[in-house]
Short mmCIF file of C-alpha atoms in Angstrom, two decimals:
data_model
loop_
_atom_site.label_atom_id
_atom_site.label_comp_id
_atom_site.label_asym_id
_atom_site.label_seq_id
_atom_site.Cartn_x
_atom_site.Cartn_y
_atom_site.Cartn_z
CA MET A 27 83.01 -34.68 36.39
CA SER A 28 81.56 -31.20 35.87
CA PRO A 29 78.33 -30.56 33.90
CA VAL A 30 80.34 -28.74 31.21
CA ILE A 31 82.60 -31.74 30.64
CA VAL A 32 79.61 -34.07 30.59
CA THR A 33 77.71 -32.09 27.98
CA ARG A 34 80.75 -32.00 25.73
CA ALA A 35 81.06 -35.78 25.98
CA ILE A 36 77.40 -36.41 25.21
CA SER A 37 77.61 -35.87 21.45
CA THR A 38 80.08 -38.72 21.02
CA VAL A 39 77.99 -41.58 22.48
CA GLY A 40 74.81 -43.49 21.63
CA PRO A 41 71.34 -42.63 22.99
CA THR A 42 71.47 -45.06 25.93
CA LEU A 43 74.79 -43.75 27.21
CA LYS A 44 73.72 -40.19 26.52
CA ALA A 45 70.79 -40.65 28.88
CA GLY A 46 73.11 -41.80 31.65
CA LEU A 47 75.44 -38.86 31.13
CA PHE A 48 72.53 -36.45 31.25
CA ALA A 49 71.67 -37.83 34.66
CA LEU A 50 75.02 -36.48 35.81
CA ALA A 51 74.71 -33.24 33.87
CA LEU A 52 71.33 -32.43 35.42
CA GLY A 53 72.34 -33.19 38.98
CA GLY A 54 73.33 -29.61 39.78
CA PHE A 55 69.96 -28.27 38.64
CA ALA A 56 67.71 -30.78 40.40
CA LEU A 57 64.75 -29.55 42.41
CA GLY A 58 65.09 -29.50 46.12
CA ALA A 59 68.59 -28.01 46.30
CA PRO A 60 69.22 -26.63 49.81
CA ASP A 61 69.88 -22.99 48.80
CA GLY A 62 66.77 -20.99 47.90
CA ALA A 63 64.64 -24.14 47.75
CA THR A 64 61.27 -22.38 47.79
CA ALA A 65 62.28 -19.92 45.09
CA GLN A 66 63.59 -22.75 42.93
CA VAL A 67 60.38 -24.76 43.25
CA THR A 68 58.27 -21.72 42.39
CA ALA A 69 60.41 -20.90 39.35
CA PHE A 70 60.22 -24.53 38.22
CA LYS A 71 56.43 -24.59 38.50
CA GLN A 72 56.11 -21.36 36.56
CA ALA A 73 58.39 -22.63 33.83
CA VAL A 74 56.44 -25.92 33.54
CA ALA A 75 53.12 -24.05 33.45
CA GLU A 76 54.37 -21.72 30.71
CA ALA A 77 55.98 -24.45 28.63
CA ALA A 78 52.98 -26.78 28.88
CA SER A 79 50.34 -24.15 28.13
CA ALA A 80 50.25 -25.10 24.44
CA SER A 81 49.61 -28.76 25.30
CA ASP A 82 46.51 -28.99 27.46
CA PRO A 83 46.68 -32.68 28.47
CA VAL A 84 50.30 -32.28 29.58
CA ALA A 85 49.51 -29.02 31.38
CA GLN A 86 46.52 -30.60 33.12
CA PHE A 87 48.65 -33.51 34.32
CA TYR A 88 51.19 -31.18 35.93
CA ARG A 89 48.47 -29.05 37.48
CA GLU A 90 46.85 -32.11 39.04
CA THR A 91 50.17 -33.42 40.38
CA GLY A 92 51.34 -30.14 41.84
CA TYR A 93 53.97 -29.65 39.13
CA THR A 94 56.03 -32.53 40.45
CA ALA A 95 59.02 -33.34 38.23
CA ILE A 96 59.15 -36.73 36.49
CA TRP A 97 62.32 -36.37 34.46
CA THR A 98 64.58 -33.69 35.85
CA GLY A 99 65.23 -34.83 39.39
CA ARG A 100 68.64 -36.01 40.53
CA ASP A 101 67.25 -39.20 42.09
CA ASP A 102 67.73 -42.67 40.58
CA ALA A 103 64.09 -42.88 39.49
CA ALA A 104 64.37 -39.74 37.31
CA ARG A 105 67.65 -40.97 35.85
CA SER A 106 66.03 -44.32 34.98
CA ARG A 107 63.13 -42.59 33.25
CA ARG A 108 65.45 -40.43 31.15
CA ALA A 109 67.55 -43.42 30.15
CA ALA A 110 64.48 -45.50 29.28
CA LEU A 111 62.92 -42.74 27.19
CA PHE A 112 66.06 -42.09 25.16
CA ARG A 113 66.46 -45.81 24.61
CA ALA A 114 62.83 -46.14 23.44
CA LEU A 115 63.09 -43.15 21.10
CA GLY A 116 66.20 -44.70 19.58
CA GLU A 117 64.35 -47.98 19.00
CA ALA A 118 61.29 -46.42 17.31
CA PRO A 119 62.23 -47.70 13.79
CA MET A 120 62.08 -51.26 15.14
CA HIS A 121 58.30 -50.75 15.32
CA GLY A 122 58.05 -49.30 11.84
CA LEU A 123 57.93 -45.73 13.15
CA PRO A 124 60.02 -42.79 11.88
CA ASP A 125 63.61 -42.42 13.03
CA ARG A 126 63.69 -40.05 16.00
CA THR A 127 67.36 -39.12 15.96
CA SER A 128 66.60 -35.46 15.34
CA GLU A 129 64.14 -35.44 18.24
CA ILE A 130 66.72 -37.09 20.49
CA ASN A 131 69.28 -34.48 19.50
CA ALA A 132 66.79 -31.67 20.11
CA LEU A 133 66.05 -33.00 23.59
CA MET A 134 69.75 -33.22 24.29
CA ASP A 135 70.21 -29.64 23.19
CA VAL A 136 67.45 -28.59 25.58
CA LEU A 137 69.03 -30.48 28.44
CA LYS A 138 72.53 -29.25 27.64
CA SER A 139 71.33 -25.68 27.71
CA VAL A 140 69.95 -25.91 31.25
CA GLN A 141 71.40 -23.08 33.30
CA THR A 142 68.54 -22.08 35.61
CA THR A 143 65.63 -23.66 37.38
CA ARG A 144 63.30 -22.16 34.77
CA ASP A 145 65.35 -23.89 32.07
CA LEU A 146 64.86 -27.10 34.01
CA GLY A 147 61.07 -26.63 33.94
CA ARG A 148 61.12 -26.22 30.16
CA ALA A 149 63.29 -29.34 29.87
CA GLU A 150 60.76 -31.24 32.00
CA VAL A 151 57.92 -30.41 29.61
CA ALA A 152 60.03 -31.20 26.54
CA MET A 153 60.68 -34.70 27.89
CA SER A 154 56.98 -35.21 28.64
CA ARG A 155 55.99 -34.10 25.16
CA ALA A 156 58.50 -36.50 23.67
CA LEU A 157 57.00 -39.32 25.73
CA VAL A 158 53.37 -38.70 24.82
CA GLY A 159 54.23 -38.25 21.13
CA TYR A 160 56.15 -41.51 20.99
CA ALA A 161 53.63 -43.40 23.14
CA SER A 162 50.60 -42.35 21.11
CA ASP A 163 52.31 -43.24 17.80
CA LEU A 164 53.33 -46.65 19.14
CA GLN A 165 50.05 -47.50 20.83
CA THR A 166 47.38 -45.99 18.56
CA GLY A 167 49.17 -45.43 15.25
CA LEU A 168 51.13 -42.77 13.44
CA LEU A 169 48.40 -41.95 10.91
CA GLN A 170 44.76 -40.88 10.93
CA PRO A 171 42.96 -43.65 8.96
CA ARG A 172 40.12 -41.52 7.64
CA GLN A 173 42.55 -39.09 6.01
CA ILE A 174 44.05 -41.83 3.85
CA ASP A 175 41.11 -43.36 1.99
CA ASP A 176 37.34 -42.86 2.06
CA GLY A 177 36.86 -46.56 2.69
CA ILE A 178 38.97 -46.59 5.85
CA VAL A 179 36.31 -45.34 8.23
CA ARG A 180 37.84 -46.94 11.29
CA LYS A 181 37.90 -44.90 14.51
CA LYS A 182 41.16 -45.21 16.43
CA HIS A 183 41.07 -45.47 20.20
CA GLN A 184 42.24 -42.15 21.60
CA PRO A 185 45.60 -41.87 23.36
CA ASP A 186 45.54 -40.97 27.04
CA PHE A 187 48.40 -38.53 27.62
CA ALA A 188 47.84 -38.36 31.38
CA ALA A 189 47.97 -42.16 31.59
CA TYR A 190 51.30 -42.18 29.72
CA LEU A 191 52.83 -39.69 32.14
CA ALA A 192 51.44 -41.47 35.18
CA GLY A 193 52.65 -44.79 33.81
CA ILE A 194 56.24 -43.67 33.35
CA ARG A 195 56.13 -42.07 36.79
CA ASP A 196 54.68 -45.05 38.67
CA GLN A 197 56.01 -48.12 36.86
CA ALA A 198 59.39 -49.57 35.96
CA PRO A 199 60.28 -47.30 33.01
CA VAL A 200 61.76 -49.84 30.57
CA ALA A 201 58.96 -52.36 31.11
CA TYR A 202 56.30 -49.67 30.88
CA LEU A 203 57.58 -48.26 27.60
CA ARG A 204 57.74 -51.74 26.12
CA SER A 205 54.14 -52.38 27.20
CA LEU A 206 52.89 -49.50 25.03
CA ALA A 207 53.26 -51.45 21.77
CA PRO A 208 50.23 -53.58 20.85
CA GLN A 209 50.42 -56.80 22.85
CA SER A 210 48.35 -58.84 20.39
CA ALA A 211 49.85 -62.07 19.10
CA GLN A 212 49.45 -60.73 15.55
CA TYR A 213 51.50 -57.60 16.21
CA GLN A 214 54.29 -59.58 17.84
CA ALA A 215 54.30 -62.03 14.91
CA LEU A 216 54.44 -59.17 12.41
CA LEU A 217 57.35 -57.69 14.35
CA ARG A 218 59.24 -60.98 13.99
CA GLU A 219 58.40 -61.13 10.27
CA LYS A 220 59.67 -57.58 9.87
CA MET A 221 63.03 -58.54 11.39
CA ARG A 222 63.21 -61.67 9.21
CA LEU A 223 62.58 -59.67 6.04
CA GLU A 224 65.08 -57.00 7.05
CA ALA A 225 67.76 -59.68 7.41
CA LEU A 226 66.82 -61.07 3.99
CA GLN A 227 66.96 -57.61 2.48
CA GLN A 228 70.43 -57.02 3.87
CA ALA A 229 71.53 -60.43 2.56
CA GLY A 230 70.45 -59.58 -1.00
CA GLY A 231 66.87 -60.82 -1.13
CA TRP A 232 65.58 -63.89 -2.97
CA GLY A 233 67.81 -63.68 -6.01
CA PRO A 234 66.98 -63.07 -9.69
CA GLN A 235 63.38 -62.81 -10.79
CA VAL A 236 61.76 -65.43 -13.00
CA ALA A 237 61.55 -64.29 -16.64
CA ALA A 238 58.58 -66.26 -17.95
CA LYS A 239 54.88 -65.90 -18.68
CA LYS A 240 53.89 -69.41 -17.60
CA LEU A 241 55.68 -72.49 -16.29
CA GLU A 242 54.19 -75.87 -15.54
CA SER A 243 54.96 -79.55 -15.02
CA GLY A 244 57.38 -80.92 -17.62
CA ASP A 245 58.95 -77.58 -18.55
CA SER A 246 62.70 -77.02 -18.38
CA GLY A 247 65.22 -74.30 -19.14
CA PRO A 248 66.70 -71.19 -17.49
CA ALA A 249 63.32 -69.87 -16.29
CA VAL A 250 62.57 -73.13 -14.47
CA ILE A 251 65.99 -72.99 -12.80
CA ALA A 252 65.33 -69.37 -11.76
CA LEU A 253 61.95 -70.42 -10.34
CA ARG A 254 63.59 -73.32 -8.48
CA ASN A 255 66.28 -71.09 -7.00
CA ARG A 256 63.83 -68.39 -5.94
CA LEU A 257 61.56 -70.89 -4.19
CA ILE A 258 64.60 -72.39 -2.45
CA ALA A 259 65.56 -68.91 -1.21
CA MET A 260 61.97 -68.36 -0.03
CA GLY A 261 62.01 -71.60 1.95
CA TYR A 262 59.45 -73.47 -0.14
CA LEU A 263 61.89 -75.99 -1.59
CA PRO A 264 64.95 -77.76 -0.16
CA ARG A 265 68.23 -77.33 -1.99
CA SER A 266 68.00 -79.13 -5.33
CA ALA A 267 69.90 -79.55 -8.59
CA ALA A 268 66.78 -80.47 -10.57
CA ARG A 269 66.56 -78.66 -13.88
CA SER A 270 62.97 -79.49 -14.83
CA TYR A 271 59.54 -78.64 -13.48
CA ASP A 272 59.20 -81.86 -11.49
CA GLY A 273 56.80 -82.98 -8.75
CA ALA A 274 58.81 -81.34 -5.98
CA LEU A 275 58.77 -77.98 -7.75
CA GLU A 276 55.04 -78.31 -8.44
CA ARG A 277 54.35 -78.94 -4.75
CA ALA A 278 56.51 -75.96 -3.81
CA VAL A 279 54.52 -73.75 -6.19
CA GLN A 280 51.28 -75.04 -4.64
CA ALA A 281 52.52 -74.20 -1.13
CA PHE A 282 53.50 -70.71 -2.27
CA GLN A 283 50.10 -70.24 -3.92
CA SER A 284 48.30 -71.32 -0.75
CA ASP A 285 50.29 -68.82 1.34
CA HIS A 286 49.48 -65.98 -1.06
CA GLY A 287 45.76 -66.48 -1.62
CA LEU A 288 46.16 -67.96 -5.10
CA THR A 289 44.48 -70.98 -6.65
CA ALA A 290 46.79 -73.81 -5.59
CA ASP A 291 46.98 -75.66 -8.93
CA GLY A 292 50.77 -75.97 -9.05
CA VAL A 293 50.99 -74.03 -12.31
CA ALA A 294 53.16 -70.91 -12.25
CA GLY A 295 50.97 -68.70 -14.40
CA GLY A 296 51.08 -64.93 -14.78
CA GLY A 297 49.42 -64.18 -11.44
CA THR A 298 51.59 -66.60 -9.51
CA LEU A 299 54.81 -65.42 -11.13
CA ALA A 300 53.89 -61.80 -10.42
CA GLU A 301 53.69 -62.68 -6.71
CA ILE A 302 56.84 -64.81 -6.78
CA ASN A 303 58.76 -61.96 -8.42
CA LYS A 304 57.81 -59.38 -5.81
CA PRO A 305 60.97 -58.27 -3.99
CA VAL A 306 61.58 -58.49 -0.27
CA SER A 307 61.06 -54.72 -0.05
CA ALA A 308 57.47 -55.07 -1.28
CA ARG A 309 56.68 -57.65 1.38
CA LEU A 310 58.38 -55.52 4.01
CA LYS A 311 56.18 -52.57 3.09
CA SER A 312 53.11 -54.78 3.53
CA VAL A 313 54.31 -55.82 6.98
CA LEU A 314 54.98 -52.22 8.07
CA VAL A 315 51.51 -51.23 6.87
CA ALA A 316 49.98 -54.21 8.70
CA MET A 317 51.74 -53.15 11.91
CA GLU A 318 50.31 -49.65 11.58
CA ARG A 319 46.86 -51.10 10.92
CA GLU A 320 47.19 -53.33 13.99
CA ARG A 321 47.82 -50.20 16.06
CA TRP A 322 44.52 -48.76 14.82
CA LEU A 323 42.48 -51.63 16.27
CA THR A 324 41.24 -51.46 19.82
CA PRO A 325 43.27 -53.70 22.18
CA ASP A 326 40.03 -55.25 23.45
CA ARG A 327 38.79 -57.16 20.39
CA GLY A 328 36.35 -59.27 22.41
CA THR A 329 36.96 -62.79 23.78
CA ARG A 330 34.61 -63.87 20.98
CA HIS A 331 34.63 -61.77 17.84
CA VAL A 332 34.14 -61.97 14.09
CA LEU A 333 37.10 -61.06 11.90
CA VAL A 334 36.60 -60.32 8.21
CA ASN A 335 39.82 -59.79 6.26
CA GLN A 336 38.81 -58.27 2.96
CA THR A 337 41.98 -59.12 1.05
CA ASP A 338 41.83 -62.75 2.23
CA PHE A 339 38.12 -63.08 1.33
CA THR A 340 37.38 -64.87 4.61
CA ALA A 341 35.19 -64.42 7.66
CA LYS A 342 36.25 -66.04 10.93
CA ILE A 343 34.90 -66.50 14.42
CA ILE A 344 37.65 -66.08 17.00
CA ASP A 345 37.19 -67.47 20.52
CA ASN A 346 39.85 -66.63 23.11
CA GLY A 347 42.41 -66.03 20.39
CA GLU A 348 41.68 -69.25 18.45
CA VAL A 349 39.90 -69.56 15.11
CA THR A 350 36.82 -71.72 15.76
CA PHE A 351 35.06 -71.17 12.43
CA VAL A 352 36.11 -69.90 9.01
CA THR A 353 34.28 -69.49 5.73
CA ARG A 354 34.99 -67.92 2.37
CA SER A 355 33.51 -64.52 1.68
CA VAL A 356 32.68 -62.16 -1.16
CA ILE A 357 33.38 -58.44 -0.64
CA GLY A 358 32.51 -55.23 -2.47
CA LYS A 359 33.44 -54.78 -6.08
CA ASP A 360 36.47 -52.58 -6.78
CA ASN A 361 34.36 -49.58 -7.80
CA ALA A 362 34.38 -46.24 -6.04
CA ASP A 363 30.85 -46.71 -4.64
CA ARG A 364 31.00 -50.44 -3.92
CA ARG A 365 34.22 -51.12 -2.02
CA SER A 366 33.59 -52.57 1.44
CA PRO A 367 34.59 -50.14 4.20
CA GLU A 368 36.84 -50.96 7.15
CA PHE A 369 35.35 -50.50 10.60
CA SER A 370 34.36 -52.28 13.81
CA ASP A 371 30.92 -52.69 15.33
CA GLU A 372 28.83 -55.18 17.32
CA MET A 373 26.57 -57.88 15.87
CA GLU A 374 23.21 -57.70 17.64
CA HIS A 375 20.93 -60.10 15.79
CA MET A 376 20.34 -62.23 12.72
CA VAL A 377 17.32 -62.27 10.43
CA ILE A 378 16.20 -65.62 9.05
CA ASN A 379 14.18 -65.47 5.80
CA PRO A 380 15.05 -61.80 5.33
CA SER A 381 13.49 -59.32 2.96
CA TRP A 382 15.88 -57.24 0.93
CA TYR A 383 15.12 -53.57 1.21
CA VAL A 384 16.94 -52.26 -1.82
CA PRO A 385 19.36 -49.43 -0.96
CA ARG A 386 18.43 -46.08 -2.46
CA SER A 387 21.66 -45.96 -4.45
CA ILE A 388 20.82 -49.23 -6.21
CA VAL A 389 17.21 -48.18 -6.76
CA THR A 390 18.14 -44.94 -8.52
CA LYS A 391 21.35 -45.97 -10.29
CA GLU A 392 20.47 -49.48 -11.44
CA TYR A 393 16.73 -50.14 -11.30
CA LEU A 394 15.15 -46.79 -12.21
CA PRO A 395 16.79 -46.66 -15.67
CA LYS A 396 15.38 -50.13 -16.37
CA LEU A 397 11.91 -49.15 -15.12
CA ARG A 398 11.86 -46.10 -17.38
CA ASN A 399 12.32 -48.38 -20.39
CA ASN A 400 10.10 -51.18 -19.14
CA PRO A 401 7.79 -50.84 -16.09
CA ASN A 402 7.80 -54.62 -15.69
CA ALA A 403 11.60 -54.80 -15.40
CA VAL A 404 13.07 -56.41 -12.26
CA GLY A 405 9.71 -58.05 -11.66
CA HIS A 406 10.98 -60.00 -8.66
CA ILE A 407 11.21 -56.71 -6.74
CA GLU A 408 8.12 -55.15 -5.14
CA ILE A 409 7.68 -51.39 -5.54
CA THR A 410 5.95 -49.67 -2.62
CA ASP A 411 4.81 -46.14 -1.85
CA SER A 412 5.47 -44.12 1.30
CA ARG A 413 2.68 -46.01 3.13
CA GLY A 414 4.07 -49.41 2.20
CA ARG A 415 1.37 -50.10 -0.38
CA LYS A 416 2.31 -52.06 -3.49
CA VAL A 417 2.54 -49.90 -6.63
CA ASN A 418 0.66 -51.01 -9.74
CA ARG A 419 3.33 -51.14 -12.43
CA ALA A 420 0.71 -51.08 -15.20
CA THR A 421 -0.48 -47.60 -14.27
CA ALA A 422 2.75 -46.08 -12.99
CA ASP A 423 4.72 -43.75 -15.25
CA PHE A 424 8.32 -44.22 -14.16
CA SER A 425 9.69 -42.15 -17.04
CA LYS A 426 8.72 -38.89 -15.32
CA TYR A 427 10.99 -39.52 -12.32
CA THR A 428 14.61 -38.68 -11.81
CA ALA A 429 16.98 -40.19 -9.26
CA ARG A 430 16.15 -37.27 -6.96
CA THR A 431 12.35 -37.32 -7.37
CA PHE A 432 11.67 -41.09 -7.49
CA PRO A 433 9.19 -41.46 -4.56
CA PHE A 434 9.06 -45.23 -4.18
CA ALA A 435 10.90 -47.89 -2.22
CA MET A 436 11.76 -51.36 -3.50
CA ARG A 437 11.72 -54.65 -1.60
CA GLN A 438 12.44 -58.26 -2.46
CA PRO A 439 10.34 -60.64 -0.30
CA PRO A 440 11.95 -63.66 1.43
CA SER A 441 12.82 -66.54 -0.87
CA ARG A 442 15.75 -68.72 -1.88
CA LYS A 443 16.36 -66.31 -4.74
CA ASN A 444 16.47 -63.28 -2.45
CA ALA A 445 19.64 -61.22 -2.93
CA LEU A 446 20.42 -61.75 0.77
CA GLY A 447 19.80 -65.47 0.59
CA LEU A 448 18.12 -67.02 3.62
CA VAL A 449 19.86 -65.30 6.52
CA LYS A 450 21.58 -62.01 7.29
CA PHE A 451 23.69 -60.99 10.28
CA MET A 452 23.18 -57.47 11.53
CA PHE A 453 25.50 -55.02 13.27
CA PRO A 454 23.57 -51.78 12.61
CA ASN A 455 25.83 -49.10 11.17
CA LYS A 456 25.50 -45.98 9.06
CA TYR A 457 27.31 -47.65 6.16
CA ASN A 458 24.48 -50.20 5.73
CA ILE A 459 27.00 -53.06 5.75
CA TYR A 460 26.23 -56.53 7.10
CA LEU A 461 27.04 -60.21 6.53
CA HIS A 462 24.61 -62.39 4.61
CA ASP A 463 23.85 -65.46 2.54
CA THR A 464 23.62 -65.27 -1.27
CA PRO A 465 22.06 -67.37 -4.05
CA GLN A 466 25.20 -66.78 -6.16
CA LYS A 467 27.19 -69.70 -4.76
CA SER A 468 29.50 -70.06 -7.77
CA LEU A 469 31.30 -66.80 -6.88
CA PHE A 470 32.94 -68.49 -3.89
CA GLN A 471 35.03 -70.62 -6.25
CA ARG A 472 36.72 -67.53 -7.71
CA GLU A 473 40.25 -66.58 -6.67
CA VAL A 474 39.42 -62.89 -6.35
CA ARG A 475 35.98 -62.52 -4.78
CA ALA A 476 35.04 -58.85 -5.08
CA PHE A 477 31.53 -58.72 -6.54
CA SER A 478 29.05 -57.28 -4.02
CA HIS A 479 27.69 -53.77 -3.50
CA GLY A 480 29.71 -53.56 -0.28
CA CYS A 481 28.17 -56.11 2.08
CA ILE A 482 30.00 -59.31 3.01
CA ARG A 483 28.55 -62.51 1.54
CA LEU A 484 29.30 -65.82 3.26
CA ALA A 485 29.86 -69.20 1.63
CA GLN A 486 28.58 -71.10 4.71
CA PRO A 487 26.00 -68.81 6.30
CA PHE A 488 24.01 -71.60 7.97
CA GLU A 489 27.10 -73.01 9.70
CA PHE A 490 28.05 -69.46 10.70
CA ALA A 491 24.61 -69.09 12.29
CA TYR A 492 24.93 -72.41 14.13
CA ALA A 493 28.24 -71.30 15.63
CA LEU A 494 26.74 -68.02 16.84
CA LEU A 495 23.60 -69.66 18.25
CA ALA A 496 25.46 -72.50 20.00
CA ARG A 497 26.00 -70.30 23.04
CA GLN A 498 22.31 -69.65 23.60
CA THR A 499 20.47 -72.79 22.49
CA GLU A 500 21.15 -76.49 22.99
CA ASN A 501 20.50 -77.51 19.41
CA PRO A 502 21.34 -74.52 17.20
CA LYS A 503 20.87 -76.39 13.94
CA ASP A 504 17.31 -77.52 14.76
CA PHE A 505 16.47 -74.09 16.15
CA PHE A 506 17.69 -72.39 12.97
CA HIS A 507 15.92 -74.74 10.54
CA ARG A 508 12.65 -74.66 12.44
CA ILE A 509 12.50 -70.92 11.79
CA LEU A 510 13.87 -71.26 8.26
CA ASN A 511 11.24 -73.83 7.30
CA SER A 512 8.45 -71.52 8.47
CA GLY A 513 9.27 -69.19 5.60
CA LYS A 514 8.52 -66.21 7.85
CA GLU A 515 10.90 -63.30 8.26
CA THR A 516 12.16 -63.71 11.83
CA LYS A 517 14.57 -61.65 13.91
CA VAL A 518 16.73 -63.64 16.35
CA VAL A 519 18.48 -61.50 18.95
CA LEU A 520 21.91 -62.66 20.14
CA ASP A 521 22.03 -63.00 23.92
CA GLN A 522 25.53 -61.55 23.83
CA LYS A 523 26.58 -59.02 21.23
CA VAL A 524 29.56 -60.12 19.15
CA PRO A 525 32.17 -57.56 18.05
CA VAL A 526 32.76 -57.53 14.30
CA HIS A 527 36.06 -56.25 12.90
CA ILE A 528 36.19 -55.69 9.15
CA ILE A 529 39.88 -55.30 8.37
CA TYR A 530 42.15 -55.06 5.33
CA ARG A 531 45.48 -56.88 5.69
CA THR A 532 47.79 -57.78 2.83
CA ALA A 533 50.27 -59.24 5.33
CA PHE A 534 49.42 -61.39 8.32
CA VAL A 535 50.79 -64.35 10.25
CA THR A 536 48.74 -67.50 10.85
CA PRO A 537 48.33 -68.98 14.35
CA LYS A 538 50.95 -71.57 13.32
CA GLY A 539 53.46 -68.78 12.63
CA GLN A 540 53.30 -68.90 8.83
CA PRO A 541 53.54 -65.44 7.19
CA GLU A 542 51.01 -64.99 4.39
CA TYR A 543 50.49 -62.21 1.85
CA ARG A 544 47.57 -61.02 -0.26
CA ARG A 545 47.10 -58.60 -3.13
CA ASP A 546 46.17 -54.98 -2.50
CA ILE A 547 42.83 -55.30 -4.29
CA TYR A 548 41.55 -51.79 -3.49
CA GLY A 549 44.95 -50.09 -3.55
CA ARG A 550 44.49 -48.98 0.06
CA ASP A 551 47.78 -50.35 1.37
CA ALA A 552 49.65 -48.40 -1.29
CA LYS A 553 48.01 -45.25 0.07
CA VAL A 554 48.84 -46.17 3.67
CA TRP A 555 52.48 -46.81 2.74
CA ALA A 556 52.70 -43.48 0.91
CA ALA A 557 51.32 -41.76 4.03
CA LEU A 558 53.83 -43.59 6.24
CA GLU A 559 56.65 -42.47 3.95
CA ARG A 560 55.46 -38.86 4.13
CA ALA A 561 55.48 -39.21 7.91
CA GLY A 562 59.11 -40.33 7.83
CA VAL A 563 58.97 -44.14 7.79
CA VAL A 564 61.70 -45.68 5.62
CA LEU A 565 62.78 -49.18 4.69
CA PRO A 566 66.03 -50.42 6.25
CA GLY A 567 69.00 -49.92 3.96
CA VAL A 568 67.52 -46.97 2.06
CA GLN A 569 67.68 -44.27 4.73
CA GLY A 570 69.24 -41.03 3.55
#
């Protein structure tokens, strides 16, 4: 079969077969041909050097490897790499990445046009660029988090182009390309949920929405039947002919509420019905966003780490992949200057009986206006000068200061009424965010718990401290309370730093395999989805 015949046949087959046919088509141009071998090698190197000059990591890789071809040889290894790459590019949408058909076609055009050894060098670089582009999107994410929302301050781990090229060269190509996707249990579970939702979408979804404002035990009528049918389709209720809001339907509503972060009272009120009526496409978007967010996280989370999911209002300690402690949390209020940011850091110590050093933004925006009207306002807060000396409120004239010129600091001494409660957990960062206790315990009973200035408040801070201290003291509870009862502000250094990951997931899968969904309280996921769409990601069934 001549190269001309092969290239004509290529346009009529799928990506996997195309890769195999290209192996034949390129055979006549492979390096190392007996005639003019030295001239061919030199021309190939020059072509690679020229084509890679605009991509420094790729160019550096070829310089360091003596411009050895990865893709364009006529040996079985090169053929396997080409086939594996085309197959992977064709499967990109499976991972929630843009369809790469146009890129595949462009690569094929480059390969079909090979007539000289210099053409072969340019084809070599084109294949390498395709690999590193695909690999970096799959492994570290398609988007730049900080460009999406000011609160997403997460730093992605940087892709290693040279490692990608060395990996495809040295390892079994298909297995290597599959290994590039995040290997976390959460990513794999999200991938399965994506496929489940896609099948549901193609089958027509969950049926008609429920047209009602509120439904509860004892109700009947068309809306109750619609609710019953939708919960059956969602898997929360076995097939039933019941026409009233009976005990089985109430329990199904409670299960749905639990899986969606709602108060599980069994009453289908406005908030619950809004979540029940969301279409499969909305849940699928959440999953695709969650997969992208999972790619942003470093693969090495820490064998022990703290995970705070803002939309779930929880803080967890994870040991070797298992949740060993969980508590409710309160996060930043949904105001521009109070939303909790997303980032990762390392917890270094805790402070028992902490003082609260009031952030400058709170001092000038909230307390200074009160002090101008009444110098004795916020009397539980100490006002100190630049030397740390307490300011006499009776003689101070706060009315002459502006937010810019106010020269004092403010501090709340340790006490049970302290804004930080009785313990805080520190992972020093420029955002001044940490985890802490709070005297406002009633807030943990709320369904939506977004009330703080940005820090993460914990419902069970003492138990959280015990769990952290258990690895460095025999009796963590006694150790903690001995310091607490002293009333003295005390810093306790952790023998081993604990990574803290503050994330934002509206879709996640529990360790038991149950998919759960939460509301987009800050609107960040909507922004991420819009950015994914702009980058070319589409929902199945709506392409073109």
